[in-house]
Coordinates of C-alpha atoms in Angstrom, one line a residue:
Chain A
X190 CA 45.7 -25.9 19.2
X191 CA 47.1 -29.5 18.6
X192 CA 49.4 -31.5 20.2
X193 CA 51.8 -30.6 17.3
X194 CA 51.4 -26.8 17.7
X195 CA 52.1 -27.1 21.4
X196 CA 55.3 -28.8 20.5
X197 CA 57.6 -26.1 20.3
X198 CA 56.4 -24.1 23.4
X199 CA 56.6 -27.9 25.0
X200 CA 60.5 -28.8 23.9
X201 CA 61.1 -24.8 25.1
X202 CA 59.6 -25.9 28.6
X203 CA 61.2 -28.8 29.4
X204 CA 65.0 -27.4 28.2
X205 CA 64.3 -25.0 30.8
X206 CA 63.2 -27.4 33.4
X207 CA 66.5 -29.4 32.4
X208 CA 68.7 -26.4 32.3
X209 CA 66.9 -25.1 35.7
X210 CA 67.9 -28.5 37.3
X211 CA 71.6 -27.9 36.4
X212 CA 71.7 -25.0 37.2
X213 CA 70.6 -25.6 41.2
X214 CA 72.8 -28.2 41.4
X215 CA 75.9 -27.1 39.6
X216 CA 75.7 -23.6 42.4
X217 CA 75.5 -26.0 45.0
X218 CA 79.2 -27.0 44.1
X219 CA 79.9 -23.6 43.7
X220 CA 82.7 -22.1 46.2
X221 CA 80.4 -19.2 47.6
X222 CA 76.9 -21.1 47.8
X223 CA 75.0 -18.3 49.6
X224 CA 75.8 -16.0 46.9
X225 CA 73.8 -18.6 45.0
X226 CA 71.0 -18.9 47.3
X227 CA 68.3 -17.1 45.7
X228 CA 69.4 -18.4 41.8
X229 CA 68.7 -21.9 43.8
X230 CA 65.2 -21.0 44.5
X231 CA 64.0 -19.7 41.6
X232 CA 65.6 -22.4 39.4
X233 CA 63.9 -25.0 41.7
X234 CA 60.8 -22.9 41.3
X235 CA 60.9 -22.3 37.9
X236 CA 61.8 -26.1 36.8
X237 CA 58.4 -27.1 38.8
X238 CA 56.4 -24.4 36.9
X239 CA 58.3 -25.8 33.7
X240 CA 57.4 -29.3 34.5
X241 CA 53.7 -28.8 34.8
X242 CA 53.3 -26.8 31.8
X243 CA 55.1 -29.6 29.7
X244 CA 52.9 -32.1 31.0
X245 CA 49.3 -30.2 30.4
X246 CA 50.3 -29.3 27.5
X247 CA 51.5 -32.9 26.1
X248 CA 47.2 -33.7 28.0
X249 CA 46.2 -31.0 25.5
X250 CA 45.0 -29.5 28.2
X251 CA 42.8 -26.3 27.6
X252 CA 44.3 -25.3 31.0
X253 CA 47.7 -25.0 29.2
X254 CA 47.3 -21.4 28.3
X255 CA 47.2 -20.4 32.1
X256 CA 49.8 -22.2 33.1
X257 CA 52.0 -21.0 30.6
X258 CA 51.4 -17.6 31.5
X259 CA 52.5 -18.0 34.8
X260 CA 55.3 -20.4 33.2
X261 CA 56.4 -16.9 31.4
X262 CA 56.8 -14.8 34.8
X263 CA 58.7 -16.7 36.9
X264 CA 61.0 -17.8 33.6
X265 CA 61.7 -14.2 33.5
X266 CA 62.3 -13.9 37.3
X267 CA 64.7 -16.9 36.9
X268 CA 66.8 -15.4 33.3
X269 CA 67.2 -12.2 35.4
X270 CA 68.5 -13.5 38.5
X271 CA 70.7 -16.0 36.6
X272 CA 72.0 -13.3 34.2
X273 CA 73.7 -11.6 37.3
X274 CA 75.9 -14.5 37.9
X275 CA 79.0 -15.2 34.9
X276 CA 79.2 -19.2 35.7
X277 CA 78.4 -21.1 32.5
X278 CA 75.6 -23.0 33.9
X279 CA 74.0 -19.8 35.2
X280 CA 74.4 -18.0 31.4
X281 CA 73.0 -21.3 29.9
X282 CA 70.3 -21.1 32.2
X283 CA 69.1 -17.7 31.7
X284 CA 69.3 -18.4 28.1
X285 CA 67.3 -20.9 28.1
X286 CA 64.7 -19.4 31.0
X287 CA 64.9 -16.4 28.3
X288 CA 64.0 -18.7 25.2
X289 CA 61.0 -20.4 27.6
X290 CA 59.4 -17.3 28.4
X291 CA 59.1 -15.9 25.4
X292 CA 57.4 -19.7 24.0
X293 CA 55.1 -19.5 26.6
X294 CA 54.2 -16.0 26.6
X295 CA 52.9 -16.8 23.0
X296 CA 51.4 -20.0 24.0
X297 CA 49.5 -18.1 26.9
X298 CA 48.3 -15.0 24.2
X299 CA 47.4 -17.8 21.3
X300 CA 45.6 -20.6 22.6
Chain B
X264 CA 48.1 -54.9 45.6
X265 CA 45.1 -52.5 46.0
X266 CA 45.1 -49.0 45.8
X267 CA 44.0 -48.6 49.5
X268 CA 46.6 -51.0 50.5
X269 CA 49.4 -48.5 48.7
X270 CA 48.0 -45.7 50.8
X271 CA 50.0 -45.7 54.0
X272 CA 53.1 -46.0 51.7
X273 CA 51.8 -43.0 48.8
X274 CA 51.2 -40.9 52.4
X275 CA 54.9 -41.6 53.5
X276 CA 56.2 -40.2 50.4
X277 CA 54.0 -37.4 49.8
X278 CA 55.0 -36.5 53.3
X279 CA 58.4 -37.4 52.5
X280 CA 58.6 -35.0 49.1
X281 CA 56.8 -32.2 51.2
X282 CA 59.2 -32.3 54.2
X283 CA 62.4 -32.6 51.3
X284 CA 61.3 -29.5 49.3
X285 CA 60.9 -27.4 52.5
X286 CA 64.7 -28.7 54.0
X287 CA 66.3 -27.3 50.8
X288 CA 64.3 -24.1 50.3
X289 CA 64.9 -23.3 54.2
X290 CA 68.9 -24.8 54.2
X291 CA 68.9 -22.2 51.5
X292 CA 68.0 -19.3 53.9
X293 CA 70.8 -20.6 56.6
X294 CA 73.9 -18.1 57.6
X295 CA 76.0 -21.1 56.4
X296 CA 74.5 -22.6 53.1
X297 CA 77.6 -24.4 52.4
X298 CA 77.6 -26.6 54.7
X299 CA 74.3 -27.4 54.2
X300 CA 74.7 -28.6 49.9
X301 CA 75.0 -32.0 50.5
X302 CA 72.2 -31.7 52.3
X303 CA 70.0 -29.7 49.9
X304 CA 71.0 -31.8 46.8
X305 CA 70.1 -35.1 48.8
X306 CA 67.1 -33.3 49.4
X307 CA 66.2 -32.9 45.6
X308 CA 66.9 -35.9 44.9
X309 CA 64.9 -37.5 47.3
X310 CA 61.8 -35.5 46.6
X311 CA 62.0 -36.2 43.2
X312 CA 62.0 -40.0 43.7
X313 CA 59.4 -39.8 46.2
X314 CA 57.0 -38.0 43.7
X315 CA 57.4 -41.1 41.4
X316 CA 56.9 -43.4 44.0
X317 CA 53.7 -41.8 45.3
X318 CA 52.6 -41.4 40.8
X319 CA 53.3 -44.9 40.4
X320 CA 51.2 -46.2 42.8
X321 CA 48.4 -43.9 42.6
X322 CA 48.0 -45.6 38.6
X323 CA 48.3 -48.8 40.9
X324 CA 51.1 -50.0 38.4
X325 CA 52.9 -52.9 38.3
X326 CA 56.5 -51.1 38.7
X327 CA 55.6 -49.7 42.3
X328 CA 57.9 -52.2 44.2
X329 CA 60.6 -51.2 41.9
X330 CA 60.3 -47.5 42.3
X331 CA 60.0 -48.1 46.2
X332 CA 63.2 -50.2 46.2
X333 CA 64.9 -46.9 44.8
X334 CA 62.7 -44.8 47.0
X335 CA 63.7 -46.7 50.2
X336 CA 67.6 -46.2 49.4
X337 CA 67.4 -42.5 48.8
X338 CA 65.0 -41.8 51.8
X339 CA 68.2 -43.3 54.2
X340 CA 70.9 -41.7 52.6
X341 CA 69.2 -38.4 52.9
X342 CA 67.7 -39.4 56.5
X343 CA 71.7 -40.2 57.2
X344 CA 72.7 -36.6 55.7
X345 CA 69.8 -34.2 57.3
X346 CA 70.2 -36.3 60.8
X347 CA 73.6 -34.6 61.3
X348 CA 72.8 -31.1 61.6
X349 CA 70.6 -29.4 64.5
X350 CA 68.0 -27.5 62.6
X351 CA 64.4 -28.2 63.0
X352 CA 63.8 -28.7 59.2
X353 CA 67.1 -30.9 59.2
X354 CA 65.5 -33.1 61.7
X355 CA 61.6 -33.2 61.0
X356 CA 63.2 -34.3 57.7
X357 CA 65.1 -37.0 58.9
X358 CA 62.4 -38.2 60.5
X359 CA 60.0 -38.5 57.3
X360 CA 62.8 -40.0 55.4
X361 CA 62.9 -42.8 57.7
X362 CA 59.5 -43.3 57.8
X363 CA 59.1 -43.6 54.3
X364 CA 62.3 -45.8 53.9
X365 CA 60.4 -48.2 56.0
X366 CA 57.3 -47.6 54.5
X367 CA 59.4 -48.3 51.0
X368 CA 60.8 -51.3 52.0
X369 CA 58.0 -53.0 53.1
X370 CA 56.2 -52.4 50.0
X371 CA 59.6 -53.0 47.8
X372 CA 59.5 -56.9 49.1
X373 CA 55.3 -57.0 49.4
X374 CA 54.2 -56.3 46.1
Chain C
X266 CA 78.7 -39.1 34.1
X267 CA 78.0 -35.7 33.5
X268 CA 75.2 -33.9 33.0
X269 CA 75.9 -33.3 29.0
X270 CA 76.5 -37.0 28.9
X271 CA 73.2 -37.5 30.1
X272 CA 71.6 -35.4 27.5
X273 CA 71.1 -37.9 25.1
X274 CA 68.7 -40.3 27.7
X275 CA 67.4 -36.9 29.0
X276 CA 66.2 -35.6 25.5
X277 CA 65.0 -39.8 24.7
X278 CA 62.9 -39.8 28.6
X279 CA 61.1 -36.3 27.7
X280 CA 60.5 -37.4 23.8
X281 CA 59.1 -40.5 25.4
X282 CA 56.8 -39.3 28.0
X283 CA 55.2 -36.6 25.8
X284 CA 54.7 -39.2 23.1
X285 CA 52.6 -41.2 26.1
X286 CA 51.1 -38.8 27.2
X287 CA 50.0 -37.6 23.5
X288 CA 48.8 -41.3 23.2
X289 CA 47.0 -41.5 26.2
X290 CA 45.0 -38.5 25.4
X291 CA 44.3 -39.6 21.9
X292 CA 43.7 -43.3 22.5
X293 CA 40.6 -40.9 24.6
X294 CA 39.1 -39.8 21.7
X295 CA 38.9 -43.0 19.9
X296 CA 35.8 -45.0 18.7
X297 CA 36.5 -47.5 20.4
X298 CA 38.0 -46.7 24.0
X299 CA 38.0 -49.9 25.7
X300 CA 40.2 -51.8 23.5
X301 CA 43.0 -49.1 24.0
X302 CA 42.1 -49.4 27.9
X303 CA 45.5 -51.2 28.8
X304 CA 47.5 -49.2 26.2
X305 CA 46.3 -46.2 28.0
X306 CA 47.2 -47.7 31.6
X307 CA 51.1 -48.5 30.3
X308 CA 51.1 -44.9 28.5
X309 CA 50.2 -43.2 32.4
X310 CA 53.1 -45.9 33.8
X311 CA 55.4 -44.8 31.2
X312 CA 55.1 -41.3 31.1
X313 CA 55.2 -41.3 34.7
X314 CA 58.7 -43.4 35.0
X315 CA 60.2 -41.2 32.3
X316 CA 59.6 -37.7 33.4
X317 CA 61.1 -39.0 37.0
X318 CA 64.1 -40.4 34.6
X319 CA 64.6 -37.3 33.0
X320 CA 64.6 -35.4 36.6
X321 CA 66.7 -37.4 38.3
X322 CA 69.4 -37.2 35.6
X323 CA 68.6 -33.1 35.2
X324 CA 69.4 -33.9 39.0
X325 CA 73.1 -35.3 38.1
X326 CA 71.8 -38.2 40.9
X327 CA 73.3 -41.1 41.8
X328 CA 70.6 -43.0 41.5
X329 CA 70.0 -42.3 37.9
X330 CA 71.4 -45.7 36.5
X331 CA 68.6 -47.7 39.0
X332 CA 65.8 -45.4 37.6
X333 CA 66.7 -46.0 34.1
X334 CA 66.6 -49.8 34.4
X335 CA 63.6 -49.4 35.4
X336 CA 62.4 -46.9 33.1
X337 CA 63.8 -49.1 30.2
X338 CA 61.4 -51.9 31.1
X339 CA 58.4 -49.8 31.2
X340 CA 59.3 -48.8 27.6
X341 CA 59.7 -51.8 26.4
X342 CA 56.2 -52.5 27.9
X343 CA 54.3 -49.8 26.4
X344 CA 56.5 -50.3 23.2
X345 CA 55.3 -53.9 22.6
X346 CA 51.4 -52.8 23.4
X347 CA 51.5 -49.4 21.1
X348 CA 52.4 -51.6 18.6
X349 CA 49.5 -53.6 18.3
X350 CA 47.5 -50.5 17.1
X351 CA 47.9 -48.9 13.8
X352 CA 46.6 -45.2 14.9
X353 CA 49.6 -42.9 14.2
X354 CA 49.7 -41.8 17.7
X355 CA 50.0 -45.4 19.2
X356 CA 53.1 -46.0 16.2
X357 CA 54.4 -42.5 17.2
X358 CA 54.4 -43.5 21.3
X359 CA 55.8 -47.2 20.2
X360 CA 58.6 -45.8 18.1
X361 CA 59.4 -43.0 20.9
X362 CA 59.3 -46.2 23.5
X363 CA 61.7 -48.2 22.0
X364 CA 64.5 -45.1 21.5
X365 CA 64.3 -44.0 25.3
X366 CA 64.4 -48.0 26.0
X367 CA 67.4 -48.3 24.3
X368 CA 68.8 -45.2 25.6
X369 CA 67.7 -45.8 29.6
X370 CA 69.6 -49.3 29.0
X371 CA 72.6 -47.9 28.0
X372 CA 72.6 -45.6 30.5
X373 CA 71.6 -48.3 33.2
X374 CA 74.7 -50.0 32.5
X375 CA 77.1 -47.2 31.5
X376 CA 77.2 -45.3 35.2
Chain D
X265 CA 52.7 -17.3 54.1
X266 CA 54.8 -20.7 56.0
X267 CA 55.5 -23.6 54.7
X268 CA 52.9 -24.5 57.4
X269 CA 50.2 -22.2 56.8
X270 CA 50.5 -23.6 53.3
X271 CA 49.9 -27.8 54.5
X272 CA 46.1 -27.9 54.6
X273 CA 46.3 -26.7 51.0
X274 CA 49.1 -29.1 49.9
X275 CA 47.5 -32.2 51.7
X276 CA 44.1 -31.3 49.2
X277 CA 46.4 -31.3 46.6
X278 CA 47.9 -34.6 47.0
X279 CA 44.6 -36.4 48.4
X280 CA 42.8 -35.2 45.3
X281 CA 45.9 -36.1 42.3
X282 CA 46.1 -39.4 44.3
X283 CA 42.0 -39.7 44.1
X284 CA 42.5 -38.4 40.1
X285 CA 44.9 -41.4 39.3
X286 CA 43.6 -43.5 40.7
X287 CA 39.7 -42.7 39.3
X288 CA 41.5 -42.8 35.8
X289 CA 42.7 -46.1 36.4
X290 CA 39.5 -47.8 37.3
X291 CA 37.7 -45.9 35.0
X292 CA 39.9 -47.3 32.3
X293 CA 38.7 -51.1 34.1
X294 CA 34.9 -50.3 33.6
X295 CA 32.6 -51.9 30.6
X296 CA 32.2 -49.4 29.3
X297 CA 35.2 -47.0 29.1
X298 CA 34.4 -44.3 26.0
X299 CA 31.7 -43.4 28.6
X300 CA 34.3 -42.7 31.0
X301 CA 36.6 -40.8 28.9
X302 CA 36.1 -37.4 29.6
X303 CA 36.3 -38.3 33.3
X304 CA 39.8 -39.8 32.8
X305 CA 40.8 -36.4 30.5
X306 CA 40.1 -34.4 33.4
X307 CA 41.4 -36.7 35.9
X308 CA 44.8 -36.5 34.5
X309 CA 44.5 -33.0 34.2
X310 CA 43.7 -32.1 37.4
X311 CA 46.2 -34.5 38.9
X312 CA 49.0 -33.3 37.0
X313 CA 48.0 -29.8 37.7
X314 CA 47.7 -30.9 41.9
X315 CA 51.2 -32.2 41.6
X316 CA 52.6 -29.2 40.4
X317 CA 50.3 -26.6 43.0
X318 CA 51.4 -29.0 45.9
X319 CA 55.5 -29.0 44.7
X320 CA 55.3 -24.9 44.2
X321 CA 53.9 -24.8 48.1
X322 CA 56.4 -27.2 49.5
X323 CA 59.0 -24.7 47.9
X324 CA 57.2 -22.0 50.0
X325 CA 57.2 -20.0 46.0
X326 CA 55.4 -17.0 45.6
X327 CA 53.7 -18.2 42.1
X328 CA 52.0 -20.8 44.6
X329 CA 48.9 -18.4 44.8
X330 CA 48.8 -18.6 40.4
X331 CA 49.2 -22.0 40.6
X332 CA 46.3 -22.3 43.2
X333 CA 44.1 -20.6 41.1
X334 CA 44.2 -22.6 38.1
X335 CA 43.8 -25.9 40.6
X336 CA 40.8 -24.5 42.0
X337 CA 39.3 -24.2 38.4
X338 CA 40.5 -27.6 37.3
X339 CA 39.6 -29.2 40.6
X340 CA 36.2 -27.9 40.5
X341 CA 36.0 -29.1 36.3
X342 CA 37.0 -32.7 37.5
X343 CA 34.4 -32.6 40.8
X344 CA 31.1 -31.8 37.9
X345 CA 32.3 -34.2 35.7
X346 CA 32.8 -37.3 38.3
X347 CA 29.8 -36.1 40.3
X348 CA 27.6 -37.4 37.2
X349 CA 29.0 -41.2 37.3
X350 CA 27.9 -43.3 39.9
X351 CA 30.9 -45.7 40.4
X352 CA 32.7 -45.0 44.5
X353 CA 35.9 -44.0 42.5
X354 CA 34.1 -41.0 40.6
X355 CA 32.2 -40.1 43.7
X356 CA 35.4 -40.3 45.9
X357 CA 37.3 -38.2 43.0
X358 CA 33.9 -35.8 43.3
X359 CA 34.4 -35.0 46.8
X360 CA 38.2 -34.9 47.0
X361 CA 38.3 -32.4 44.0
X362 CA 35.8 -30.1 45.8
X363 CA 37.5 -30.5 48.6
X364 CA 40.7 -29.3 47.2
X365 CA 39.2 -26.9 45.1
X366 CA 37.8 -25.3 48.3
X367 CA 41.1 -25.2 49.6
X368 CA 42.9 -24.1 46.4
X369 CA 40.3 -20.9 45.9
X370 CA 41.5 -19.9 49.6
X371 CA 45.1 -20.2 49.1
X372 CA 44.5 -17.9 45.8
X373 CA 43.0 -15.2 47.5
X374 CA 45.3 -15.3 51.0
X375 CA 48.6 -15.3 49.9

């Protein structure tokens, strides 16, 4: 798998990682923050997960394949606690947590 | 600059990024999270900035005393936010902020 | 600044320090590994100075303007030593360079 | 499993990413580099994929066990490979990837 395969699962990852971001700190201006509280964690979560999978995947790493299956759960932890929630950034963010998990569940079942 | 002479400043802000992350996951379990946003978003950003500081001179690069100038600013203002409330994460991360603003500065003018 | 606004440096950082990072890994596998010993180095600085960038500004930080001055140096660094080689990898990483150098400049003065 | 329980495991981490950059670095300053180039592959690997095991346990995340389990298998990749080059960076990259792998392995089967 080349750098150039990778590329799709890669721009997918850090969206999410970028969207995940947002996401934390656009609840955190959000009237009712506690309501937010656990959409905070996972995005934090999930945008770490995101990072790392970018970056051993842009090594080539032949490590990429585990951590993109693990990318794939907790993107799918963070679309469906996001989904609950109408704000735009939360919607934008499960969209693209939605989009990420579905890369790397490929990436994790191909490589 | 060697990198043994970076180390006491990499180990303030590994510290630093450690004690950041676990403010803002644990303000995130408080009755009140509201009050504490500020405090969690300084908290992110700080953590963030102190992993770069702690990359940058682990590749004993030339751009360390730059990144510390940045990390040394961002340690106090979120030192300055988490010293105002009572909680024990608040204040053990106060504390490391400090010590890594110092830490920061010193390296910031040294390199 | 908002985070939209940002996009454009965000998408420039994570181009960039993928492209590096691609480099890096490539410049590995050459014949000749010593004479891409210092483009290496600069790709590791780069990559690392991007991706904290790119976080910061997925952040919405204050302090995104001071990490992209800094950021657009390190590009132009890496930019001018790519360069030198003709490998398609080190013309890719110099190209990718000189975009999120432009871009981090812009954004150093614009916020 | 506390943010505290967790600090043995994140202090491996961060010793042995900061031991990983900084072996690629002066690997990338020996004579003879292509000798050292799978060294520095797996160095940046295993650094990258510390950074991100150590940021998942400062955000006390229950993927931190995952993320563990892929370090220990990097870590211990990295510890073989620098164990055969005699140079004190390789040797202190050896025994701070076994270290952490040690530790890593633990965390993966405790949480």
């Amino acid at each position: 798998m080349s750098h150039q395969q990778f590329q799709k699962c890669i721009d997918a990852c850090v969206a999410c990682a970028a969207a995940c971001n947002h996401c934390a700190t656009s609840c955190l201006q959000e009237d009712d923050v506690k309501m937010m509280a656990l959409c905070i964690q996972l995005d934090l979560e999930c945008a770490a997960i995101c990072r790392a999978a970018a970056e051993v995947m842009t090594l080539s790493s032949g490590y990429s394949a585990h951590l993109c299956r693990i990318c794939a759960d907790v993107c799918k932890a963070c679309a469906d606690e996001c989904a609950k929630h109408d704000m735009e950034h939360c919607q934008t963010c499960a969209e693209a947590c939605r989009r990420c998990a579905e890369a790397c569940a490929q990436m994790a079942t191909a490589v």
